[in-house]
Short mmCIF file of C-alpha atoms in Angstrom, two decimals:
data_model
loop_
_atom_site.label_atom_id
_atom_site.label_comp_id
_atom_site.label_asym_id
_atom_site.label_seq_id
_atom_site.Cartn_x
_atom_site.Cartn_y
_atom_site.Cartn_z
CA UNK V 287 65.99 106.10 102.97
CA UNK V 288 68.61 106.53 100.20
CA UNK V 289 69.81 109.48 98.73
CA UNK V 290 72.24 108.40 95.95
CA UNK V 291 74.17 110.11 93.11
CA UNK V 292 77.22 109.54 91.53
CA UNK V 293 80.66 110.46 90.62
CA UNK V 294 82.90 110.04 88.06
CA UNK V 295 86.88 110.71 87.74
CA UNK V 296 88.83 110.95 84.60
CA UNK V 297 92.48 109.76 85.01
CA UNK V 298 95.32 109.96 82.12
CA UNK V 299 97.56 107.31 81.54
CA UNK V 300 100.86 107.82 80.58
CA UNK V 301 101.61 107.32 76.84
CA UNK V 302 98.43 108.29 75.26
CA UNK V 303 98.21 112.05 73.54
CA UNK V 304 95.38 114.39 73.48
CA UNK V 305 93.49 113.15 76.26
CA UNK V 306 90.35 114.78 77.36
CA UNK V 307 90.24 117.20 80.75
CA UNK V 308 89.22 115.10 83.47
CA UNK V 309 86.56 115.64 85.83
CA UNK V 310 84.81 114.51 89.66
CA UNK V 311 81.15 114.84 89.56
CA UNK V 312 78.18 113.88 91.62
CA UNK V 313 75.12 113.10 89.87
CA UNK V 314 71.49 113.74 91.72
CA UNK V 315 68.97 112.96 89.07
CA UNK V 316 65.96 111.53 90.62
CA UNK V 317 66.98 113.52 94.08
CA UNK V 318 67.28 110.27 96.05
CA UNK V 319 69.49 107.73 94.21
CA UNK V 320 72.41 105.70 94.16
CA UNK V 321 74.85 104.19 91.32
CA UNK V 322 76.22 100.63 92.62
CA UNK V 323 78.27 99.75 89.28
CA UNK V 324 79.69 100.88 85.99
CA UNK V 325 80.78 99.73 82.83
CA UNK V 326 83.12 101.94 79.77
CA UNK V 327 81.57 100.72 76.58
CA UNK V 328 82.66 102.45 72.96
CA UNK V 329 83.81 105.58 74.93
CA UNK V 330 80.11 105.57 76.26
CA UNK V 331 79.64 105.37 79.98
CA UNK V 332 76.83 102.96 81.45
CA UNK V 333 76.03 103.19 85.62
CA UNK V 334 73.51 101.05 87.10
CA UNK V 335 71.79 101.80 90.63
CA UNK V 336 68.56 102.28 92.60
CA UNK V 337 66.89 105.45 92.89
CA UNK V 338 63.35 106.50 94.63
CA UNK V 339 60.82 107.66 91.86
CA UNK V 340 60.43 111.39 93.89
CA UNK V 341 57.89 112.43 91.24
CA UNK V 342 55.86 109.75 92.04
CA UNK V 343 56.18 109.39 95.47
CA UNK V 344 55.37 107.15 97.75
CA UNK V 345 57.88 104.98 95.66
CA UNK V 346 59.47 101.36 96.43
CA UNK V 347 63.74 101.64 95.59
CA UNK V 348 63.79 100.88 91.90
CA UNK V 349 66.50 100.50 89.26
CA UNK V 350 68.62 103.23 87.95
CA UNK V 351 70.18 103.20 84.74
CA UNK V 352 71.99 106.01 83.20
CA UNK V 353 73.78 106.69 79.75
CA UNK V 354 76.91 108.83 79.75
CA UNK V 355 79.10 110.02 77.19
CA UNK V 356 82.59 110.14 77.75
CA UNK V 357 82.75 113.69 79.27
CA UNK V 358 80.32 112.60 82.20
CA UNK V 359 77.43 114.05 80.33
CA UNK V 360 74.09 112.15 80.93
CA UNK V 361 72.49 111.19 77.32
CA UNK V 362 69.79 108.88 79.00
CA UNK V 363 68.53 107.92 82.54
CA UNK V 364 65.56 105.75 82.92
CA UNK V 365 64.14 103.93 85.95
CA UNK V 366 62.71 100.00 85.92
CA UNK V 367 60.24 99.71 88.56
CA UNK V 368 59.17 95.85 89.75
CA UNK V 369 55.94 94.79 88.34
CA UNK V 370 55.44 93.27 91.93
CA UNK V 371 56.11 97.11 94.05
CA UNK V 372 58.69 95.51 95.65
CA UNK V 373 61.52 97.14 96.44
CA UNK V 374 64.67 96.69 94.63
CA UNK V 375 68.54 96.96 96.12
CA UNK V 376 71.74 97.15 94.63
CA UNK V 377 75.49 97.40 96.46
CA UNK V 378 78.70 97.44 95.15
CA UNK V 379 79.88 95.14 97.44
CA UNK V 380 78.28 92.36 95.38
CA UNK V 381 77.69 91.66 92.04
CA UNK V 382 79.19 92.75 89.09
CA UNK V 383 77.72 94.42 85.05
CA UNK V 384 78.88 92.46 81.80
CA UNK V 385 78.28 92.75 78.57
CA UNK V 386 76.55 89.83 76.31
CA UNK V 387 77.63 88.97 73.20
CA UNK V 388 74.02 90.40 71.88
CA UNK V 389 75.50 93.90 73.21
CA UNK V 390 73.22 93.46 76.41
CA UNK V 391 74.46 94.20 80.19
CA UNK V 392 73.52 91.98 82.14
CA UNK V 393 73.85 92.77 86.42
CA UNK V 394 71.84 91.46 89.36
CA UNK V 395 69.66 93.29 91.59
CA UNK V 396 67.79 91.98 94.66
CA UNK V 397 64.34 91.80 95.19
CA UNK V 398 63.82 92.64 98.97
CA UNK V 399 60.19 91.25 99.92
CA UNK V 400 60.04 88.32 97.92
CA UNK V 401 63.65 87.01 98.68
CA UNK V 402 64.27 86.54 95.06
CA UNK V 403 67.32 87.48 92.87
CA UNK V 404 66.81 88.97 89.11
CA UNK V 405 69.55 89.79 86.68
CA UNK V 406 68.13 92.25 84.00
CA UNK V 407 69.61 92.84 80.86
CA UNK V 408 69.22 96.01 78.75
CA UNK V 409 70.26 97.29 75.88
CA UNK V 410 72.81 100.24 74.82
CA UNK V 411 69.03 102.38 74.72
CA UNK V 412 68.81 101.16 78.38
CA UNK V 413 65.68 99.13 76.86
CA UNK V 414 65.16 95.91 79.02
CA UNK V 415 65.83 92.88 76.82
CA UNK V 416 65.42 90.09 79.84
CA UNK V 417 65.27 89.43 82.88
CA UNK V 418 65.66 86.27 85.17
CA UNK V 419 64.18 85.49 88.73
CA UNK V 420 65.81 83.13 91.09
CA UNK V 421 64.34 82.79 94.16
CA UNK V 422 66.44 82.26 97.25
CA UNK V 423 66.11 78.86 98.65
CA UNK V 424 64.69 78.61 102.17
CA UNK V 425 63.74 81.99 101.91
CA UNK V 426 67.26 82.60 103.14
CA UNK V 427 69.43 85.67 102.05
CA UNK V 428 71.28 85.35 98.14
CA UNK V 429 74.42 87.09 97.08
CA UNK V 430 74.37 86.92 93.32
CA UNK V 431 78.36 87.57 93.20
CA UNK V 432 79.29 86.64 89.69
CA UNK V 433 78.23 85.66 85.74
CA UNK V 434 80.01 84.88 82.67
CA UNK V 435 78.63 83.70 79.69
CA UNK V 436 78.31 80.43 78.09
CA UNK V 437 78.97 79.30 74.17
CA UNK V 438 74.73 78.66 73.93
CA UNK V 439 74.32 82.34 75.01
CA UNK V 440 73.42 81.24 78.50
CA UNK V 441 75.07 82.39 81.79
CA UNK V 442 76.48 80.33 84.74
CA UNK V 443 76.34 82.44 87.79
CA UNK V 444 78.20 82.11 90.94
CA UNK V 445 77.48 83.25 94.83
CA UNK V 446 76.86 81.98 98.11
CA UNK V 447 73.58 82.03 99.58
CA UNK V 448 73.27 82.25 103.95
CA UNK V 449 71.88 78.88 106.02
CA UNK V 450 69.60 78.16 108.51
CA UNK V 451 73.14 77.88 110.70
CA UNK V 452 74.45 81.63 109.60
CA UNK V 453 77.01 79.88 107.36
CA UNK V 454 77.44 80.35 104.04
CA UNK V 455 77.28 77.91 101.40
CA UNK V 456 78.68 78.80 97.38
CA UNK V 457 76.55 77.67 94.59
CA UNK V 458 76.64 77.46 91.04
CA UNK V 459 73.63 78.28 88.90
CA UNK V 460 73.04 77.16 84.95
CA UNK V 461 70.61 78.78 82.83
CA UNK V 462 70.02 78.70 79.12
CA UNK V 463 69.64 81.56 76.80
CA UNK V 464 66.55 82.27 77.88
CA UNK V 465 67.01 82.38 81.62
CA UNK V 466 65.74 79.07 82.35
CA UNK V 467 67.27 76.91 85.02
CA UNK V 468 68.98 74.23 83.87
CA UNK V 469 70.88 72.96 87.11
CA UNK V 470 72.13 74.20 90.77
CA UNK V 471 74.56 72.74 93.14
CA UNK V 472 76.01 73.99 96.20
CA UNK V 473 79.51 73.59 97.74
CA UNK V 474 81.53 72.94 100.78
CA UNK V 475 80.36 71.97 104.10
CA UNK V 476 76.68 73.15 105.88
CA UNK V 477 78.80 73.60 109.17
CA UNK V 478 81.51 75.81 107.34
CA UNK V 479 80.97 79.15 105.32
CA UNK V 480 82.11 79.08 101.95
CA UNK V 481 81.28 81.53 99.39
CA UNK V 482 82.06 82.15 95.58
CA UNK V 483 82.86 85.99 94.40
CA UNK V 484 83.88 85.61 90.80
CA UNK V 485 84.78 83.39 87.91
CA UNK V 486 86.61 83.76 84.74
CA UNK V 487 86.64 81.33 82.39
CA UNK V 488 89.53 79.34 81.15
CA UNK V 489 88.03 77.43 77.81
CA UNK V 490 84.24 76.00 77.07
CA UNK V 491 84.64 73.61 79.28
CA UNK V 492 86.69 74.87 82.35
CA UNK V 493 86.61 77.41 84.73
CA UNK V 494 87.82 79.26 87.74
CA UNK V 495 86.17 80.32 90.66
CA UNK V 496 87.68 82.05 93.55
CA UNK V 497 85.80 83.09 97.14
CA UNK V 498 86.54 81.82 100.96
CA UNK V 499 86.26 78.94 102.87
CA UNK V 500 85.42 78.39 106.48
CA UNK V 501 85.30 77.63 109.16
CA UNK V 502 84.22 81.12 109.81
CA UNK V 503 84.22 84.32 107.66
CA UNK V 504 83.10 86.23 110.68
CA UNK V 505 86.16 84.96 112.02
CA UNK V 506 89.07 86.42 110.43
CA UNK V 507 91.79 84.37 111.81
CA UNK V 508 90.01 80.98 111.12
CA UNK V 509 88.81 82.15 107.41
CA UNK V 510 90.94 80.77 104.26
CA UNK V 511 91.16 81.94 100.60
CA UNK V 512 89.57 79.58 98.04
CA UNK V 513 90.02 78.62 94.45
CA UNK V 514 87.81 76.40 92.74
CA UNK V 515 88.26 74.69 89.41
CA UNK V 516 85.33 73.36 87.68
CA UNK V 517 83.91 71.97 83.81
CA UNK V 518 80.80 73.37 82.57
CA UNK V 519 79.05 70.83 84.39
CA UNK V 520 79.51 72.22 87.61
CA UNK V 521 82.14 69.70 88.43
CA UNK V 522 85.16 70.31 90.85
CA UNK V 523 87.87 69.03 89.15
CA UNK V 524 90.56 71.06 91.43
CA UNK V 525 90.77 73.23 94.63
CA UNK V 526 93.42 75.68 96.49
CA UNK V 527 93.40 76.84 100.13
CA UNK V 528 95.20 79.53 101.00
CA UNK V 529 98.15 80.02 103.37
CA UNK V 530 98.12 80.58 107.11
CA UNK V 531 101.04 83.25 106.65
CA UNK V 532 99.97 84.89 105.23
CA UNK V 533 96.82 84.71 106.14
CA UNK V 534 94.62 84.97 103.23
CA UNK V 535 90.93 85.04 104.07
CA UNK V 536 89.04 85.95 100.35
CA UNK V 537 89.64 86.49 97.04
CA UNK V 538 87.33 88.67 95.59
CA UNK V 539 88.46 89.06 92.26
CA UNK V 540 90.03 87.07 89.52
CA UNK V 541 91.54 87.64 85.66
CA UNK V 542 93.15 85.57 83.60
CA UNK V 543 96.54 86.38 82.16
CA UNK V 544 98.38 85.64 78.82
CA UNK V 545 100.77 82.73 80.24
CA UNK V 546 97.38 81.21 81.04
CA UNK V 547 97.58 82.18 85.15
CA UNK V 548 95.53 84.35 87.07
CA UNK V 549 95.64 88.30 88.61
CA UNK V 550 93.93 88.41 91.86
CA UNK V 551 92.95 90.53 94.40
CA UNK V 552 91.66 90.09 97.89
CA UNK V 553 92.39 90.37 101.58
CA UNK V 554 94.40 89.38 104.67
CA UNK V 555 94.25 89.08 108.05
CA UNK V 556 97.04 90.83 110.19
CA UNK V 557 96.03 90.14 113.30
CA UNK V 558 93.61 91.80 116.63
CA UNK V 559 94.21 95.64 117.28
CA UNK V 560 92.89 98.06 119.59
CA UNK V 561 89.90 98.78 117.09
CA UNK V 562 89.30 94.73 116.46
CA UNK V 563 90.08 92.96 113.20
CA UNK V 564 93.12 94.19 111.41
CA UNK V 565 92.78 93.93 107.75
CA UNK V 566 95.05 94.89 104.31
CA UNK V 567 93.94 94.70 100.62
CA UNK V 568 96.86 92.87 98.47
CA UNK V 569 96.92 91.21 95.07
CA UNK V 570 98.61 88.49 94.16
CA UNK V 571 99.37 85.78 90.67
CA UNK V 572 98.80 82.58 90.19
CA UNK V 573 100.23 80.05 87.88
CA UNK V 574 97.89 78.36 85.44
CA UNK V 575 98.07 74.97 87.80
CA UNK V 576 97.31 77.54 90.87
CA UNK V 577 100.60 78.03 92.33
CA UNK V 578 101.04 80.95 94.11
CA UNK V 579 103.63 82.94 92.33
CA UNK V 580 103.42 85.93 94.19
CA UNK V 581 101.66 87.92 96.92
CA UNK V 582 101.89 91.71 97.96
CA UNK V 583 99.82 93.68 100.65
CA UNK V 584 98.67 97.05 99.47
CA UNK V 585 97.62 99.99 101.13
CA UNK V 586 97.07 100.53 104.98
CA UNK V 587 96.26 98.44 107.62
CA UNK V 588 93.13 99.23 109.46
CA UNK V 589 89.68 97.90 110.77
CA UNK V 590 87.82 99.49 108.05
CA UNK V 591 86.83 98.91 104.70
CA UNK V 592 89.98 98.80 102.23
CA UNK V 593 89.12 97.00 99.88
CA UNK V 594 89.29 96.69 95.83
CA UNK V 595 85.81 95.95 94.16
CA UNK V 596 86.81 96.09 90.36
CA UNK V 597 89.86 95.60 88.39
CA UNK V 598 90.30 95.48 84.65
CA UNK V 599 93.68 94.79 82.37
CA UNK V 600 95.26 98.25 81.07
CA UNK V 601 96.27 98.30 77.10
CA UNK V 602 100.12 98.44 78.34
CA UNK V 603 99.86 95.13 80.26
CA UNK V 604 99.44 96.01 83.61
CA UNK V 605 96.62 95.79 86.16
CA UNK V 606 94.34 98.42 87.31
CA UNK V 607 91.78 97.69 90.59
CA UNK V 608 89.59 100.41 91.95
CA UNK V 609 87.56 100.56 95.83
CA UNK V 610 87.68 102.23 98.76
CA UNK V 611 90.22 102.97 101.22
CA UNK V 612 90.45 104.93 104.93
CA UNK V 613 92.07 107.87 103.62
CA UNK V 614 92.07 110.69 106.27
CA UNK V 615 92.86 111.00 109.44
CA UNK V 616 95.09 108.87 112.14
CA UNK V 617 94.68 105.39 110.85
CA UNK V 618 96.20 103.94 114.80
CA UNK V 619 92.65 105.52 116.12
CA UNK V 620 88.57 104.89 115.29
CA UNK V 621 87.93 106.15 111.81
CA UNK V 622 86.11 108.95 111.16
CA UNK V 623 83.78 107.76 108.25
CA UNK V 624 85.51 109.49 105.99
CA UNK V 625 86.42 107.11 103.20
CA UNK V 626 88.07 107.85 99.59
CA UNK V 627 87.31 106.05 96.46
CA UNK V 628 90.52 104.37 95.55
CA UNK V 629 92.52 103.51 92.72
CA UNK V 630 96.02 101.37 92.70
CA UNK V 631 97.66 100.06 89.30
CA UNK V 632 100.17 97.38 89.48
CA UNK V 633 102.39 95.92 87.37
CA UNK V 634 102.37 92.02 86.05
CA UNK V 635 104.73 91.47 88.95
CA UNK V 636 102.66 93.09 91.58
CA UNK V 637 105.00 96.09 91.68
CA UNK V 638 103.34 99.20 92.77
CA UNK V 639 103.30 101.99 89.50
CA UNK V 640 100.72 104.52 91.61
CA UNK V 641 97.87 105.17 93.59
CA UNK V 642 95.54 107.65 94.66
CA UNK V 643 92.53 108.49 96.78
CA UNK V 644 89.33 110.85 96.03
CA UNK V 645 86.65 112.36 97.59
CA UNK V 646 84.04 114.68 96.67
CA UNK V 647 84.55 117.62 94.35
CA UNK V 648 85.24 121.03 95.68
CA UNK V 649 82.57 122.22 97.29
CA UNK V 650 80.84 119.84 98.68
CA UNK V 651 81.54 118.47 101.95
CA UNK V 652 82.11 114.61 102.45
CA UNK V 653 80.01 113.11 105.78
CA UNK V 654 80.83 109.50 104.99
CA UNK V 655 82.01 106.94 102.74
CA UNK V 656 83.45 107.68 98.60
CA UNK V 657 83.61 104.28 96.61
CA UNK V 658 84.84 103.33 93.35
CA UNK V 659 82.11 100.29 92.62
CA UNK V 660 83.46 100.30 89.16
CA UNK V 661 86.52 101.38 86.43
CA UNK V 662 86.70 101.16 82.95
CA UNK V 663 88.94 102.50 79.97
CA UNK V 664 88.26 105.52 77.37
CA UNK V 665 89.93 105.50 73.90
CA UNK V 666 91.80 108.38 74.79
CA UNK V 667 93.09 106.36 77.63
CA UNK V 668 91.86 108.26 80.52
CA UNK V 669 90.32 106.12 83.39
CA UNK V 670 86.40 106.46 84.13
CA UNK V 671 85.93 105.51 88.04
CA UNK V 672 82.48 105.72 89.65
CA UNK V 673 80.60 104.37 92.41
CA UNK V 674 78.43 106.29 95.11
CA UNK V 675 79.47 109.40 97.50
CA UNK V 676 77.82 110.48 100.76
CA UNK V 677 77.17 114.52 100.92
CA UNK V 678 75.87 116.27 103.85
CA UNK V 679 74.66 112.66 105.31
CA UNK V 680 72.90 111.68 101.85
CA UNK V 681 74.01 109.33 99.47
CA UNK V 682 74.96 110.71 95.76
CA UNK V 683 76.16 109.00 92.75
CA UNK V 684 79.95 110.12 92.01
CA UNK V 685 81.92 109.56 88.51
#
């Protein structure tokens, strides 16, 4: 069962005056709920989850949406509950909220008994505008990763959807304005896994897609970063494999920069330890004809989950990317569960200008994982991270 909430933590960057107090929150409003993602819109804060209906119980999971203003204060919450009953999931580990050029968000969320994928889109009210269902083919398991918007209004979408075999395989979905399918194609090999985790788009009529390649993502040392370029058509028109050394398995997250390259950020593979896999988080640039201009490791190197699940451009220039990181305890033993939302900003040459880890606020003790699912900018240019929290062996919403 989930018991979700959420917290939210106000950072200051350097240079801006008068910036509001921060603050680290958990948020508990339907008493078993969960916020997945977040998006900083006109010094309004928008967080997107599931959440039981506990007034109404028994309840399937359904869809949390909540309305902040920019001191963590909740202006509206509202639930969306599937015409069908079926339950609905959410995780920060996939997936990602935009905003339209109507003003809509628009973020995917799973339906669990039906196999099907919908991305809703609601408006600044939390009204909901649209929503498209995809339904997963072979009635195998869908990762929705990414979406970005197309000049008729329409959306491609990116992911990777599991095979009969286990393996992955990336696809690329086209719908029109209205959420109608227009065209899908998948990619790479059926005896390989390869999987898409985000695109940004580089004119009308090209884009960039980066994700993994096999042969095996559950085999670290034999997994390889990906790039993809395509047209709107769905059309490869270039690719990039990453090195062996270092060995970079994914790339999870891609922006474009002003010299017309790319930011990234992903992970590599450092080898087997005593505790199995070892792992880092690093980011790294591209040129704008994907050469790799740079590459830096970040953070420690452990079996668990570091990782960055968000980053966003800072007004100064620089990069910001917010996750989760092991952040207590002896990091050469097991870990303890006790994970910190994390936070690392980085300059256009990778260079490190600070990070931090959180956990929950004073007075509340932490049994389990803190994640940042999501980070976005106030005027005042204090930082708004959120994502979910795990108090006293329930999950919570934390800003």
């Amino acid at each position: 069962m989930y018991s979700r909430g959420i917290l939210f933590l106000f950072f200051i960057l350097p240079g801006y005056m008068n910036a509001q107090p921060g603050f680290n929150r958990i948020y508990g409003i339907y008493g078993v709920d969960l916020f997945a993602r977040l998006i900083v819109d006109a010094d309004t804060i928008f967080c997107f989850g599931v959440a039981y209906d506990t007034a109404n119980l028994p309840s399937p999971l359904q869809v949390q949406m909540v309305k902040m203003d920019s001191s963590g204060n909740v202006v509206k919450s509202r639930l969306y509950k599937d015409p069908h009953n079926d339950f609905l999931g959410m995780d920060f580990l996939f997936g990602e909220v935009i905003k339209t050029s109507k003003g809509y968000f628009a973020f995917p969320v799973v339906a669990f008994n039906r196999a099907g994928y919908l991305w809703i889109q609601v408006d600044r009210n939390l009204e909901v505008k649209a929503i498209s269902e995809f339904q997963s083919p072979n009635d195998n398991t869908i990762f929705d990763e990414a979406i970005i918007e197309m000049p008729d209004t329409g959306f491609l979408i990116v992911g990777h959807t599991s095979q009969p075999n286990l393996k992955k395989d990336g696809f690329i979905r086209r719908v029109d304005k209205n959420g109608k399918l227009l065209w899908f194609k998948y990619y790479g090999d059926y005896g390989d896994d390869e999987s898409f985790r985000d695109i940004v788009k580089v004119s009308d009529n090209k884009f960039v897609l980066c994700g993994s390649v096999g042969p095996s993502s559950n085999e670290p040392i034999s997994a390889r970063a990906g790039l993809w370029v395509i047209d709107s058509n769905g059309t490869v028109l270039q690719t990039w494999i990453g090195p062996e050394s270092p060995d970079l398995t994914t790339i999870k997250g891609i922006i474009m920069t002003i010299d017309g390259g790319f930011v990234a950020h992903g992970r590599i593979y450092l080898g087997e330890g005593p505790w199995g896999s070892r792992v880092q988080a690093c980011v790294m640039k591209f040129s704008a004809d994907l050469k790799l201009e740079w590459l830096k490791p970040v953070g420690p190197t452990t079996t668990q989950y570091n990782d960055f699940l968000d980053m966003i451009q800072t007004p100064d220039g620089h990069y910001l990317v917010a996750g989760e990181r092991t952040a207590y305890g002896d990091l050469t033993q097991p870990s303890s569960g006790d994970w910190g939302g994390w936070l690392f900003k980085f300059t256009e040459q990778g260079d490190s200008l600070w990070a931090r880890a959180d956990n929950a606020p004073p007075g509340y003790k932490s049994t389990g994982e803190f994640v940042y699912g999501g980070v976005g900018l106030l005027s005042s240019g204090n930082i708004v991270a959120g994502g979910k929290g795990d108090v006293n062996d329930n999950f919570v919403g934390w800003v």
